[in-house]
Structures are given as structure tokens and as C-alpha cells.
XYZ file of C-alpha atoms in Angstrom:
549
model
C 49.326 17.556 65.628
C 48.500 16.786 61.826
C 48.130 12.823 63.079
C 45.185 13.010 65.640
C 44.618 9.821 66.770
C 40.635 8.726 66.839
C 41.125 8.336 71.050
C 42.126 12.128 71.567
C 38.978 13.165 69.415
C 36.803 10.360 71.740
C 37.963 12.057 74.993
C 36.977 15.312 74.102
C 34.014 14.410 72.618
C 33.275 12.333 76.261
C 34.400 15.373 78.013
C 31.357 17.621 76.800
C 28.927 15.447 77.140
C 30.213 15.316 80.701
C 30.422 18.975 81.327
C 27.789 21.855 80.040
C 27.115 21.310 76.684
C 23.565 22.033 75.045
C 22.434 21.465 78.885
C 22.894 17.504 78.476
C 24.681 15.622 80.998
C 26.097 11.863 81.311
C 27.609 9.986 83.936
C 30.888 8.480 81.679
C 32.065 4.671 82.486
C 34.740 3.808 80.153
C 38.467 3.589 80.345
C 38.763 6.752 78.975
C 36.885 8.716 81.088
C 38.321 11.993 82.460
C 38.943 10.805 86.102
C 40.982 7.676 83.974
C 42.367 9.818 81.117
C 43.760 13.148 83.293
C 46.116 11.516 85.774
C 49.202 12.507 83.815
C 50.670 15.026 81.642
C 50.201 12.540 78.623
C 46.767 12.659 79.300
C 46.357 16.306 79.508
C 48.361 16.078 76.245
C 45.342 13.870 75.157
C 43.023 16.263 76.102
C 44.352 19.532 74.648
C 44.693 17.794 71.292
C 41.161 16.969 71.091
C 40.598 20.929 71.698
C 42.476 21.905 68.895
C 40.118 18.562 67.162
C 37.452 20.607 68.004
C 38.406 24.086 66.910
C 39.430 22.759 63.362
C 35.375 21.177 62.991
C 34.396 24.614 62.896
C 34.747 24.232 59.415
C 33.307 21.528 58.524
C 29.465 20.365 59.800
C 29.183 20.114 63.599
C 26.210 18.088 63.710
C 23.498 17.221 66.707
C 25.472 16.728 70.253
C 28.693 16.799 68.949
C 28.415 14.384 65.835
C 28.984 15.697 62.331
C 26.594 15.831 59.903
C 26.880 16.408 55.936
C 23.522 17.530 54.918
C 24.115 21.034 53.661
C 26.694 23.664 53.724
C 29.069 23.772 57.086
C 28.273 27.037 59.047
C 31.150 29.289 57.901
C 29.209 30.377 55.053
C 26.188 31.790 57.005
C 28.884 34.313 58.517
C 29.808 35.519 55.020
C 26.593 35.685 53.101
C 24.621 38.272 55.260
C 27.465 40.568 54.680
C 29.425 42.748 52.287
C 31.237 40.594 50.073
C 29.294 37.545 48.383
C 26.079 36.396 47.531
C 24.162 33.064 47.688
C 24.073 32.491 43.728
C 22.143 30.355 41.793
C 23.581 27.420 42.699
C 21.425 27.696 46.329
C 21.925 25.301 48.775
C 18.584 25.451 51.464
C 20.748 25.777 54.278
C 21.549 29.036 53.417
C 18.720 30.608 52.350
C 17.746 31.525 55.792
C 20.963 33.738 56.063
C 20.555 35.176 52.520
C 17.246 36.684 53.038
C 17.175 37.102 56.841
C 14.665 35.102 57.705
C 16.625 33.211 59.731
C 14.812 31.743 63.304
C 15.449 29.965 66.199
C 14.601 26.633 64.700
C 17.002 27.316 61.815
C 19.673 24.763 61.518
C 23.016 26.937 62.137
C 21.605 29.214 64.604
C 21.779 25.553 66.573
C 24.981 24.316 65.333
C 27.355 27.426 65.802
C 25.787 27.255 69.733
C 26.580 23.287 69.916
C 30.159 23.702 68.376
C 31.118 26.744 70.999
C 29.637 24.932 74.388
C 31.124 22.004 73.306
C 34.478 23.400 73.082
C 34.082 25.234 76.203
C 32.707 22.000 77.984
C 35.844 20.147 77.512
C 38.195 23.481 78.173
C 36.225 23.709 81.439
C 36.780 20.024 82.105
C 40.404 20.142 81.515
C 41.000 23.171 83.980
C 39.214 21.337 87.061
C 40.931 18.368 86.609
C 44.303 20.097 86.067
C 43.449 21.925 89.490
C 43.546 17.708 90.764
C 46.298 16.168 89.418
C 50.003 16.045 91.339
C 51.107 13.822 88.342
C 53.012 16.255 86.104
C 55.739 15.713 83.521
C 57.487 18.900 84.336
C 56.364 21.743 86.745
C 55.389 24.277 83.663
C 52.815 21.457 82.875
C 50.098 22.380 85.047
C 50.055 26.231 83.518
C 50.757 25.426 79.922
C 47.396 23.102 79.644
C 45.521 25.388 81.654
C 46.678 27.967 79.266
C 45.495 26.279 76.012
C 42.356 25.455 77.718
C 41.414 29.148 78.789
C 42.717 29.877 75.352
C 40.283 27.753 73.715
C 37.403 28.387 76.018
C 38.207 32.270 75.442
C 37.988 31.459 71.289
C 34.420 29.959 71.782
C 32.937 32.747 73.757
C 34.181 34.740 70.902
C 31.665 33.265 68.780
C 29.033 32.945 71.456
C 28.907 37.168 71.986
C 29.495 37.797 68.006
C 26.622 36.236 67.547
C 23.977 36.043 70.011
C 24.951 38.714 72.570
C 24.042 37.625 76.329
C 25.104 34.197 77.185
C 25.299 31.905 79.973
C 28.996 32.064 80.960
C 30.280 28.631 82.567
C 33.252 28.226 83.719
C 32.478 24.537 85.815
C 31.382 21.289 84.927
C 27.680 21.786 86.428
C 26.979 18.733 88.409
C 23.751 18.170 89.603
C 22.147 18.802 86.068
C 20.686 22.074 85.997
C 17.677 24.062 83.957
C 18.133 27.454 85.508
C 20.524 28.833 83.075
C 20.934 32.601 82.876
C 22.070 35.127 80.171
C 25.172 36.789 81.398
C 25.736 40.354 80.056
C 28.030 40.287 76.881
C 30.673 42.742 78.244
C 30.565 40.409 81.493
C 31.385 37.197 78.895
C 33.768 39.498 77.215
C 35.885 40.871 80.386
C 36.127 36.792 80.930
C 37.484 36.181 77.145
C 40.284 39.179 78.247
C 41.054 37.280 81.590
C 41.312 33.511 79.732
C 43.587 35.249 77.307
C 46.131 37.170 79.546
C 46.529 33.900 80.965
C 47.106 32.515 78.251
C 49.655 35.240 76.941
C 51.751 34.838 79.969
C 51.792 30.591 79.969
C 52.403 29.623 76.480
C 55.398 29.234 74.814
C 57.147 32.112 73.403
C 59.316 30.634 70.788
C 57.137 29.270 67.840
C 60.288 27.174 66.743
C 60.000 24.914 69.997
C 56.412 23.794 69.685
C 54.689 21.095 67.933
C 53.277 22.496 64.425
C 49.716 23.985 64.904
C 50.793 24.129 68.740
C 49.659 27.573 70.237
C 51.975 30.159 71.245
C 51.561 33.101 72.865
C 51.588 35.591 69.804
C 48.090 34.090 68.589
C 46.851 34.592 72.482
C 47.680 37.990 71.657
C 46.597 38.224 68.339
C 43.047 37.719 69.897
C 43.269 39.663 72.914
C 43.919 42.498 70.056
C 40.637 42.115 68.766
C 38.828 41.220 71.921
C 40.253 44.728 72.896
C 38.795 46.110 69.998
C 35.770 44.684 70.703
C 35.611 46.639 74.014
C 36.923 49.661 72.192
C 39.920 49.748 74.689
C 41.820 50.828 71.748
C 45.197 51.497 73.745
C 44.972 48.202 75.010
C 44.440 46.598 71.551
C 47.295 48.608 70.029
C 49.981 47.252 72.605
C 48.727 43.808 72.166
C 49.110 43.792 68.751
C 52.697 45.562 68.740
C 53.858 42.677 71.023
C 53.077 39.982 67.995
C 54.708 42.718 65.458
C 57.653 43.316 67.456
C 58.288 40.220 68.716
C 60.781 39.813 66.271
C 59.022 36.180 65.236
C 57.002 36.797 62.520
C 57.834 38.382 59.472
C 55.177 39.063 56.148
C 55.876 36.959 53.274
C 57.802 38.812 50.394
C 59.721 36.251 48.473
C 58.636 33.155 46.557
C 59.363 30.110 48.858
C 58.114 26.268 48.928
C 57.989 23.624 46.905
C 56.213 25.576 44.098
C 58.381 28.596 44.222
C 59.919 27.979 40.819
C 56.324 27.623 39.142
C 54.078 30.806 38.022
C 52.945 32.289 41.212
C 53.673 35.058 43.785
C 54.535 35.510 47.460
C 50.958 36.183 48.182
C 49.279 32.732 46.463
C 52.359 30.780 47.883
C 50.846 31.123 51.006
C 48.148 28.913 49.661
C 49.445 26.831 48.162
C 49.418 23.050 49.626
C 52.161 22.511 52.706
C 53.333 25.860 52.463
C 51.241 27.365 55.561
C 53.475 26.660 58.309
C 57.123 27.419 59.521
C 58.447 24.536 58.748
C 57.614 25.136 54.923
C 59.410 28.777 55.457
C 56.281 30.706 56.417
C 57.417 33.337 58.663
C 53.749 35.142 58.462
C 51.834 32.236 60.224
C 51.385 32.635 63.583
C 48.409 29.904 64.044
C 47.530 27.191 61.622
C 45.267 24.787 61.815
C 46.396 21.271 60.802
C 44.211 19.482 58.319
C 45.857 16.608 56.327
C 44.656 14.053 53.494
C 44.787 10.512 54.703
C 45.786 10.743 58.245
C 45.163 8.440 60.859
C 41.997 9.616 62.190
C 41.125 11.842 59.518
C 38.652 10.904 57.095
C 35.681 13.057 55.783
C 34.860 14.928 59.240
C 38.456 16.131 59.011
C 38.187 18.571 56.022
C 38.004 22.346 55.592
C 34.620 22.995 53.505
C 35.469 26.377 52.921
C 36.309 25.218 49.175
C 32.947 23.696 48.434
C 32.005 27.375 49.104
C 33.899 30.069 46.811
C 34.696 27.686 44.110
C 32.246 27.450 41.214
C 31.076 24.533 39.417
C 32.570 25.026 36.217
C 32.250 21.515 35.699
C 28.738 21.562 35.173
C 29.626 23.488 31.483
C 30.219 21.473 29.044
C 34.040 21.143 27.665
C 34.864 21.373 31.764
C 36.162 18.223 33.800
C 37.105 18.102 37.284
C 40.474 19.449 37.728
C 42.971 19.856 40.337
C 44.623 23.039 39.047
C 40.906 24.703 38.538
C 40.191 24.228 42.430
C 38.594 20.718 42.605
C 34.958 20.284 43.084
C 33.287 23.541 44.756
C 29.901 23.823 44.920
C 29.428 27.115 44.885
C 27.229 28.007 47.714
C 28.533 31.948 47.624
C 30.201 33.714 44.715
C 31.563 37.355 45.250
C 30.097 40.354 44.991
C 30.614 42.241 41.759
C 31.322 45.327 43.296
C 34.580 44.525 45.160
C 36.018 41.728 42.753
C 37.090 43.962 40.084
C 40.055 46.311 39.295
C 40.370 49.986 39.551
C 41.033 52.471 36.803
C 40.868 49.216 33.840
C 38.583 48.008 31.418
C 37.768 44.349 33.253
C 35.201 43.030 31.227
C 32.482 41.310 32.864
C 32.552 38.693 29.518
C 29.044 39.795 28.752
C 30.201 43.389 27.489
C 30.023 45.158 30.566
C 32.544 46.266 32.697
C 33.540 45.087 36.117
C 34.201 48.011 39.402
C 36.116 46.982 42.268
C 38.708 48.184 45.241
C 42.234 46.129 43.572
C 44.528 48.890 42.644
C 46.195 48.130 39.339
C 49.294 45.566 40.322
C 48.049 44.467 43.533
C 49.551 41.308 43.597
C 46.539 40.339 45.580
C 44.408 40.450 42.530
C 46.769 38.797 40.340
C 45.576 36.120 38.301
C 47.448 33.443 40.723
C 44.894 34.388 43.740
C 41.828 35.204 41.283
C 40.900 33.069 38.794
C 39.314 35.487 35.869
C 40.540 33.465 33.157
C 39.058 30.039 32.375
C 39.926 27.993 29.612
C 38.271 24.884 28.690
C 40.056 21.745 29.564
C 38.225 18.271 28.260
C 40.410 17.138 25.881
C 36.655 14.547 25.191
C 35.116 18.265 23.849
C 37.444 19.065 20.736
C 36.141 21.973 19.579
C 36.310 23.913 22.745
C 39.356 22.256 24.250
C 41.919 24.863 24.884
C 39.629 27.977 24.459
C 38.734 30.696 26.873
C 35.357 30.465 28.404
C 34.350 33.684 28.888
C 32.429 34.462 32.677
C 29.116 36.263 31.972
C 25.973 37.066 34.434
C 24.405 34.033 33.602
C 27.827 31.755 34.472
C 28.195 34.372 37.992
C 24.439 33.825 38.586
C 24.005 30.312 38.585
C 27.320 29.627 39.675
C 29.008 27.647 37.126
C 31.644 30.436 36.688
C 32.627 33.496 38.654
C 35.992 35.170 39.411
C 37.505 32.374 42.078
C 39.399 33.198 44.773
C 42.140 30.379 44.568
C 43.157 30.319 48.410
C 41.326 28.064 48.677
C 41.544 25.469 45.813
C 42.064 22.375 46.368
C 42.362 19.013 44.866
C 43.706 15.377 44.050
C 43.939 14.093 41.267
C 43.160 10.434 42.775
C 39.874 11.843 44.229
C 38.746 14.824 42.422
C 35.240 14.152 44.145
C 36.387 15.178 47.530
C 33.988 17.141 49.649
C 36.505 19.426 51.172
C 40.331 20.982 51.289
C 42.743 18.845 53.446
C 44.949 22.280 53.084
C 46.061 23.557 56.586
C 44.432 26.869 57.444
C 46.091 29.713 58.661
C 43.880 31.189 60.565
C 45.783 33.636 62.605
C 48.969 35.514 60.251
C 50.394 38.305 60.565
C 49.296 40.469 57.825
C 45.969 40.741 59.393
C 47.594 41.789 63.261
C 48.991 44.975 60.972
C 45.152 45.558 60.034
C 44.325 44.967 63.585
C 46.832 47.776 64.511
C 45.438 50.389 61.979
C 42.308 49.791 63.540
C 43.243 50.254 67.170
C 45.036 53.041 65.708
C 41.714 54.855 63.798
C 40.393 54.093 67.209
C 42.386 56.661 69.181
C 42.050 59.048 66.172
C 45.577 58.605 64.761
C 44.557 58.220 61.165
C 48.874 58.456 60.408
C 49.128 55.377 62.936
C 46.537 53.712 60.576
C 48.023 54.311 57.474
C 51.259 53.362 58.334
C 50.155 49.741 59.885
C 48.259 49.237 56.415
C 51.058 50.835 54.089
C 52.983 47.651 55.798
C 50.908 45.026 54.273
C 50.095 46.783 50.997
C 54.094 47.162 50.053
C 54.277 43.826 50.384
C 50.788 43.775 47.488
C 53.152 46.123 45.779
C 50.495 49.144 45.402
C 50.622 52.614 46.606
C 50.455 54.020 49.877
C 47.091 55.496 51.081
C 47.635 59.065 53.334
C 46.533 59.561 56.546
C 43.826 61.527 54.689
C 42.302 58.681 53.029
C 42.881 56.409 55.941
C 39.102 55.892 57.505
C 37.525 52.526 58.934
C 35.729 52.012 55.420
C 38.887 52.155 53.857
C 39.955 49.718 56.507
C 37.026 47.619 55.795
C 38.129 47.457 52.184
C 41.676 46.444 52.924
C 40.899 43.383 54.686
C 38.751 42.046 51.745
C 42.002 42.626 49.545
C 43.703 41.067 52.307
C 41.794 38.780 54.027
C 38.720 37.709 52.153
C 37.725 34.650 52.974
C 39.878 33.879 55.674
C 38.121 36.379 57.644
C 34.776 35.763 59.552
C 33.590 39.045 57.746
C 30.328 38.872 59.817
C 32.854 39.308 62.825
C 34.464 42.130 61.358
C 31.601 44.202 60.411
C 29.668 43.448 64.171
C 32.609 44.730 65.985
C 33.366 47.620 63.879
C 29.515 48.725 64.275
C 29.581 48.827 60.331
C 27.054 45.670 59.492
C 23.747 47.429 58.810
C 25.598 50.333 56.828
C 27.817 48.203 54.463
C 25.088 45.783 53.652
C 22.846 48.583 52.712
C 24.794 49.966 50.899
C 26.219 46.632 49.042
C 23.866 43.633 49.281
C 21.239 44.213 46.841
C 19.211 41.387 48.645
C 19.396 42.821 52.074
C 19.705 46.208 52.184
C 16.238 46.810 52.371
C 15.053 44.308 54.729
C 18.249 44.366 57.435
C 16.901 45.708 60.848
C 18.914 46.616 63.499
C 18.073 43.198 65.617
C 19.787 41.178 62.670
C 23.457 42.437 63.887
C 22.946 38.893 66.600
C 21.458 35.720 65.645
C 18.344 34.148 67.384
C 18.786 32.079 70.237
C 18.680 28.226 69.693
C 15.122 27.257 70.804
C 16.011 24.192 71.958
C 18.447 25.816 74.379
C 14.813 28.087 75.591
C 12.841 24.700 75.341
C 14.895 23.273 77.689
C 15.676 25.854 80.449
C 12.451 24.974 81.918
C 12.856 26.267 85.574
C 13.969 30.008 84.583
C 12.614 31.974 81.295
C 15.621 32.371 78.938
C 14.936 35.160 76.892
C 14.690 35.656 73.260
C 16.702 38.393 71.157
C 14.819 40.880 70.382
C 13.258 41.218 66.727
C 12.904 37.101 67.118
């Protein structure tokens, strides 16, 4: 899985531009075409590898018709910044803009992108299931159903994004052959009672054991995982509770306590081991992972489009002051396109200076390991040995440095770097993108859900005795709390956009948190315009626009 050859990515990049994918269509001649490619369970192999090729570009720049492109921040970042927990700083990269101040439009460059990256997916997922429903020529009779499975699980994880953020959308489940312009919006909880169906499918034909699959393989605790939240999305909260107790209970997955990996003997803790390079799957002794994503410096067929940009985004460029030089152990090269917000990143009940003689707020409990200085970077010393008379000293973080993005608090999941290439664009870290911590905060919500505010507590006391803080009481326990929780656990990690659509909470917390937004946010900002190219080119039926756009 971390070795995907350049073919597997050129067959599913051939597959949607053979299927439904930003309404194009192409009649494919080559010898790896599908009706050459699936005849086999190799080639279905082929194919499903080139899905998970596909999922993993969803962090870097998913460019015009399927290509990449590197001209401005990869889309991940717009589904932070219009949120609760980080800013577009001084350092402003363009691309953004239009998702910092909501003014964000149909022509705007990720509005496009995100739609390219999810029909593209689902394209080749769609072409995989009709030829699977052809073949005879199978390895083993579990074949047929396993392949089908990842497929509907991947088509199921595009559609995701698809209702998040634009609401009504043409469902396909075909390759469309004749080409078509008559495309339809399908109602969102239509598209979402499909995502439910592609995912109990996918929960019943995927392996169970996650010790007898291929790393980064799906099983099906991440099919369930998802169908958690897709529950939760529905507000079928009962639903969303049992799915979620399956992964808990399955007796596979266990949260990270001790200090494991190669690093275990350096300064660290459980929580920032988890981070650390190689340590994200089981193999490494990761017993909280239940779906990483496999990205790998200098692989064959890796390169540059096979990175994780989320570093160039929460990492400042403390390089840019002088007595700083690119360093592994400081994160790499980030460029700083967020920064956190100052309300959140601070500690409870202490004195946390701001370095410019104020005082910092925020939601870390004193001794949550969470906020130790081994996942947040506070302290910055100056490290050019070239600049003697700052060399060694502490460079102190003040509104100017958090402003323009030359130094903020970092959050140091995601540093990254080589001391060979210290330029890199990217993290070639593996991702977990699915762990278990965050199916206990999927629980607690199911639970606050059904009104069982003790049910809540409990699911959350689970992950925040393993931060090593106090227990919050069923008294305490409310979706806001909730909310908070999963920035001290998941921040970052997280689409928080995601998060705050489905718990109905996006207009309130940015009001209430981004000083940018909170007066301009309308109600039509909770979904994103639709592509205009996608209106533009439904030319036989009108495709409407979202309203407010």
C-alpha cells in the first residue's frame, strides 16, 4: 500500500474520465483500459489501490480533471478557516481569502476542486462495481464482495463531502454512457440514505481482523466508524451509538497509554508518539489506528503529488526571523496559511503569557498531556548557530510574530521534516485519519443525542484519562463541551467544518469566536456554492444555485 505503483494511479485516473466525473466523458484505447485492466482479481487489486490513491490527494492539490496543481494552498484549509479554531494570519495566501471573509463564489477555486476530487473518486468506485458485476475471473470467491465493498466504501466517503458541503447533489451510481447534460440535484437525505446503504455493505464484506490486511487496507471498523457519523448526520442517534460500540467493543483497538516506537525512550508522551514519524500504524504498536492513510518519502510513484500539505498549514515560518534556520525538529518548512485561535490555544487556571505581557485563555486543563509542550510548541529558542548573539535564546511569541505568522503556538502533529530536504512542500507522515479516540467522541455524541448526558460523559471521561485530566459530570457534559473536546483531541485531524455542519453549531460558534466572521456569516454560508462550471455545463436542465449565491 505505501509503494503505489504509477500504473494503479493511471487506471484510476482513466477510470473517471471514463465514468461521471465533472460531466466529461472519453472513449479509453489503451492497454490499460478497464475492459483490459478488470478481468482478474489482480486487476481489481489494481483498481482499489488507485481508490485509496485518490482518497490520500485529498490533501494535497487536486487540480483541473484530475491533475494536481501547486498554485496555492490544498483545500483542507478552506474547511478549517471559516470555523472555530484558526485564522488566516498574516502570512495570507489568496487562495484562502475567499474562505476567510466569506466571499467565497462559484468561480472560486476550491468550491471547484473539492467537487472534482469527490466525482472523481466516485467515478472510478462506480466503475469498479459494474465491472465487478462482469467478471467470472476471481482469485477466491470472497473476491467479488470484498472489492465491491471498498468501492461502495469509497464512493460512500465522497458523498460525504459532496452533502457537507453543497447539500443537493446529483447521486450516480453508473458509468453514464451516452454523455449526458440533464443532471439533477438529488435531495441530501436521499444522497445520505445511499452513503448508509454503501456502508452497511461495506461493514458486512470487509475484513474483520486488522492484523490480516495489507497496512492502510480497510477493515470493517473504519466502515463503521463512518456509518457512526453518517448516523449522526441523520440524527438516528440509536443507530450511531451501536455503530460506534461495535468499533469500541470489538476488542481490536485499544487508546494509546504507554510510550511505544522508535522514539519512546526520547522526551515525549503517549499522545505526541502518535505523531511521530512511522509510528501511526499497527505494525509500529499503534493499537488506536483504525485507518491510516499511507504516505511515504521516496516511494516508487510518490514524488511531490504524494504529500500531506496539512504541515505547510499550522506550522509557522519561524524561519523568516532572523537567528531561525530550517529545522527538522521545529516542524520543517510551514507556511503558515492558518495559525490558531487565541482563545482555545491556551491553558486554564495559569498565567500563559502571550510573550507580549498579556495573558493567554484557553480550554487545556492544567496537565492535559494534550497541551504538553511535546504536541504544542510554546517555546522557541533560536537555533542558527551563523546568529551568535541569539543562538540558544528563547524567542518569545508576541501578536506581531502570531499575526504575521512567523511564530504562533504550533501544533506539532503535524511536523515534519528531513534534514536532506528541509525545503519540502509537504509531510510524507502517514495520516491517521480514522482512530479510535475520536469513535469515543462519536459515542458521547450519539449519546447527548438521546439525552443521556451520563452516557456522554462517560465515552469522553475515556479519552481524557488517557490526557490525564479530570473527569467532567454528566452536569457539565453538553454538545459545546463536546465541541471543545475534540479540539483538545482532534484539532487538526478533524474536518472541523464537518463537525460544526452536522452538529447544527457553525453559525453559533463562529459568532461567537471568529472575530472576522461573526458578523458577516449568514445562514446560506453553512454549504458552499455550486461549481459554475458544473451549472455552465448542464445545458439541457437548469441546475440550481444554493441559495444566498
Amino acid at each position: 500500500m505505501k509503494q503505489i505503483k504509477i500504473y494503479c494511479a493511471a487506471v484510476a485516473v482513466m477510470a473517471a474520465f471514463s465514468s461521471c466525473s465533472s460531466f466529461l466523458e472519453e472513449d479509453l484505447k489503451s492497454s490499460l483500459a478497464p475492459d483490459n485492466t478488470y478481468t482478474s482479481s489482480m486487476g481489481f487489486e489494481t483498481g482499489t489501490t488507485g481508490l485509496y490513491s485518490i482518497a490520500r490527494s485529498e490533501y494535497n492539490t487536486w487540480g483541473e480533471s484530475g491533475a494536481y496543481i501547486h498554485n496555492g494552498a490544498c483545500p483542507y484549509e478552506a474547511l478549517q478557516i471559516g470555523t472555530d479554531i484558526c485564522d488566516q494570519n498574516g502570512a495570507k495566501d489568496g487562495s484562502l481569502t475567499p474562505f476567510a471573509n466569506l466571499t467565497m463564489n462559484s468561480s472560486t477555486q476550491f468550491v471547484k476542486t473539492y467537487w472534482q476530487w469527490a466525482y472523481n473518486l466516485i467515478a472510478s468506485a462506480n466503475e469498479i462495481l459494474e465491472y465487478s458485476e462482469k467478471n467470472t475471473n476471481w482469485d477466491y470467491p470472497t473476491d467479488k464482495a470484498l472489492y465491491q465493498a471498498e468501492a461502495r466504501f469509497f464512493r460512500a466517503y465522497a458523498y460525504r463531502t459532496l452533502i457537507y458541503l453543497y447539500g443537493d447533489v446529483p447521486y450516480v451510481e453508473t458509468i453514464q454512457k451516452p454523455f449526458i447534460l440533464n443532471f439533477t440535484r438529488t435531495p441530501k437525505d436521499e444522497v445520505l440514505g445511499h452513503i448508509i446503504d454503501d456502508l452497511t455493505f461495506a461493514t458486512e464484506n470487509l475484513p474483520e481482523n486488522p492484523d490480516n490486511v495489507k497496512t492502510g487496507k480497510l477493515t470493517r471498523w473504519a466502515a463503521y466508524h463512518l456509518l457512526s457519523e453518517m448516523y449522526l448526520l441523520k440524527k438516528d442517534y440509536s443507530d450511531a451509538r451501536t455503530c460506534a460500540k461495535k468499533v469500541i467493543d470489538c476488542g481490536y483497538f485499544s487508546l494509546v497509554k504507554e510510550r511505544y516506537g522508535a522514539a519512546k525512550s526520547e522526551p515525549g508522551d503517549a499522545f505526541s508518539d502518535m505523531f511521530i514519524e512511522n509510528n501511526q500504524n499497527r505494525s509500529a504498536g499503534n493499537t488506536e489506528s483504525i485507518w491510516v492513510m499511507q504516505f511515504q518519502y521516496n516511494t516508487v510513484g510518490g514524488g511531490t503529488n504524494s504529500d500531506d500539505w496539512t504541515r505547510r498549514a499550522w506550522n509557522p515560518q519561524y524561519f523568516n526571523i532572523s537567528g531561525f534556520a530550517l529545522a527538522d525538529s521545529l516542524g520543517g518548512r510551514g507556511l503558515a496559511q492558518i495559525s490558531p485561535m487565541k482563545w482555545w490555544i491556551g491553558t486554564k487556571n495559569t498565567n500563559a503569557t502571550d510573550g507580549n505581557g498579556g495573558t493567554i485563555d484557553g480550554i487545556f486543563d492544567d496537565g492535559d498531556m494534550r497541551n504538553s509542550n511535546y504536541n504544542i510548541k510554546r517555546n522557541w529558542y533560536y537555533n542558527n548557530p551563523d546568529e551568535a548573539t541569539t543562538f540558544g535564546k528563547k524567542c518569545n511569541i508576541t501578536d506581531a510574530t502570531w499575526s504575521t505568522g512567523q511564530l504562533f503556538p504550533a501544533i506539532t502533529k503535524f511536523f515534519f521534516g528531513k534534514s536532506e530536504n528541509l525545503a519540502l512542500t509537504g509531510s510524507y507522515k502517514d495520516r491517521m485519519k480514522f482512530r479510535l479516540a475520536e469513535t469515543y467522541l462519536l459515542l458521547a455524541e450519539a449519546c447527548l443525542g438521546e439525552g443521556d448526558a451520563q452516557g456522554a460523559a462517560d465515552a469522553v471521561n475515556v479519552v481524557r484519562r488517557r490526557a490525564k485530566v479530570a473527569d467532567v459530570t454528566a452536569d457539565k457534559m453538553d454538545l459545546d463541551f463536546l465541541l471543545d473536546e475534540r479540539i483538545r483531541e482532534l484539532v487538526g485531524e478533524e474536518c472541523r467544518r464537518f463537525t460544526l455542519v452536522r452538529t447544527g453549531k457553525l453559525i453559533e460558534r463562529v459568532k461567537k469566536y471568529n472575530i472576522v466572521q461573526k458578523d458577516i456569516i449568514k445562514e446560506h454560508h453553512v454549504l458552499w456554492p455550486i461549481p459554475q462550471t458544473i451549472i455552465d455545463s448542464n445545458r439541457d436542465v437548469e441546475f440550481p444555485q444554493n441559495e444566498g449565491y
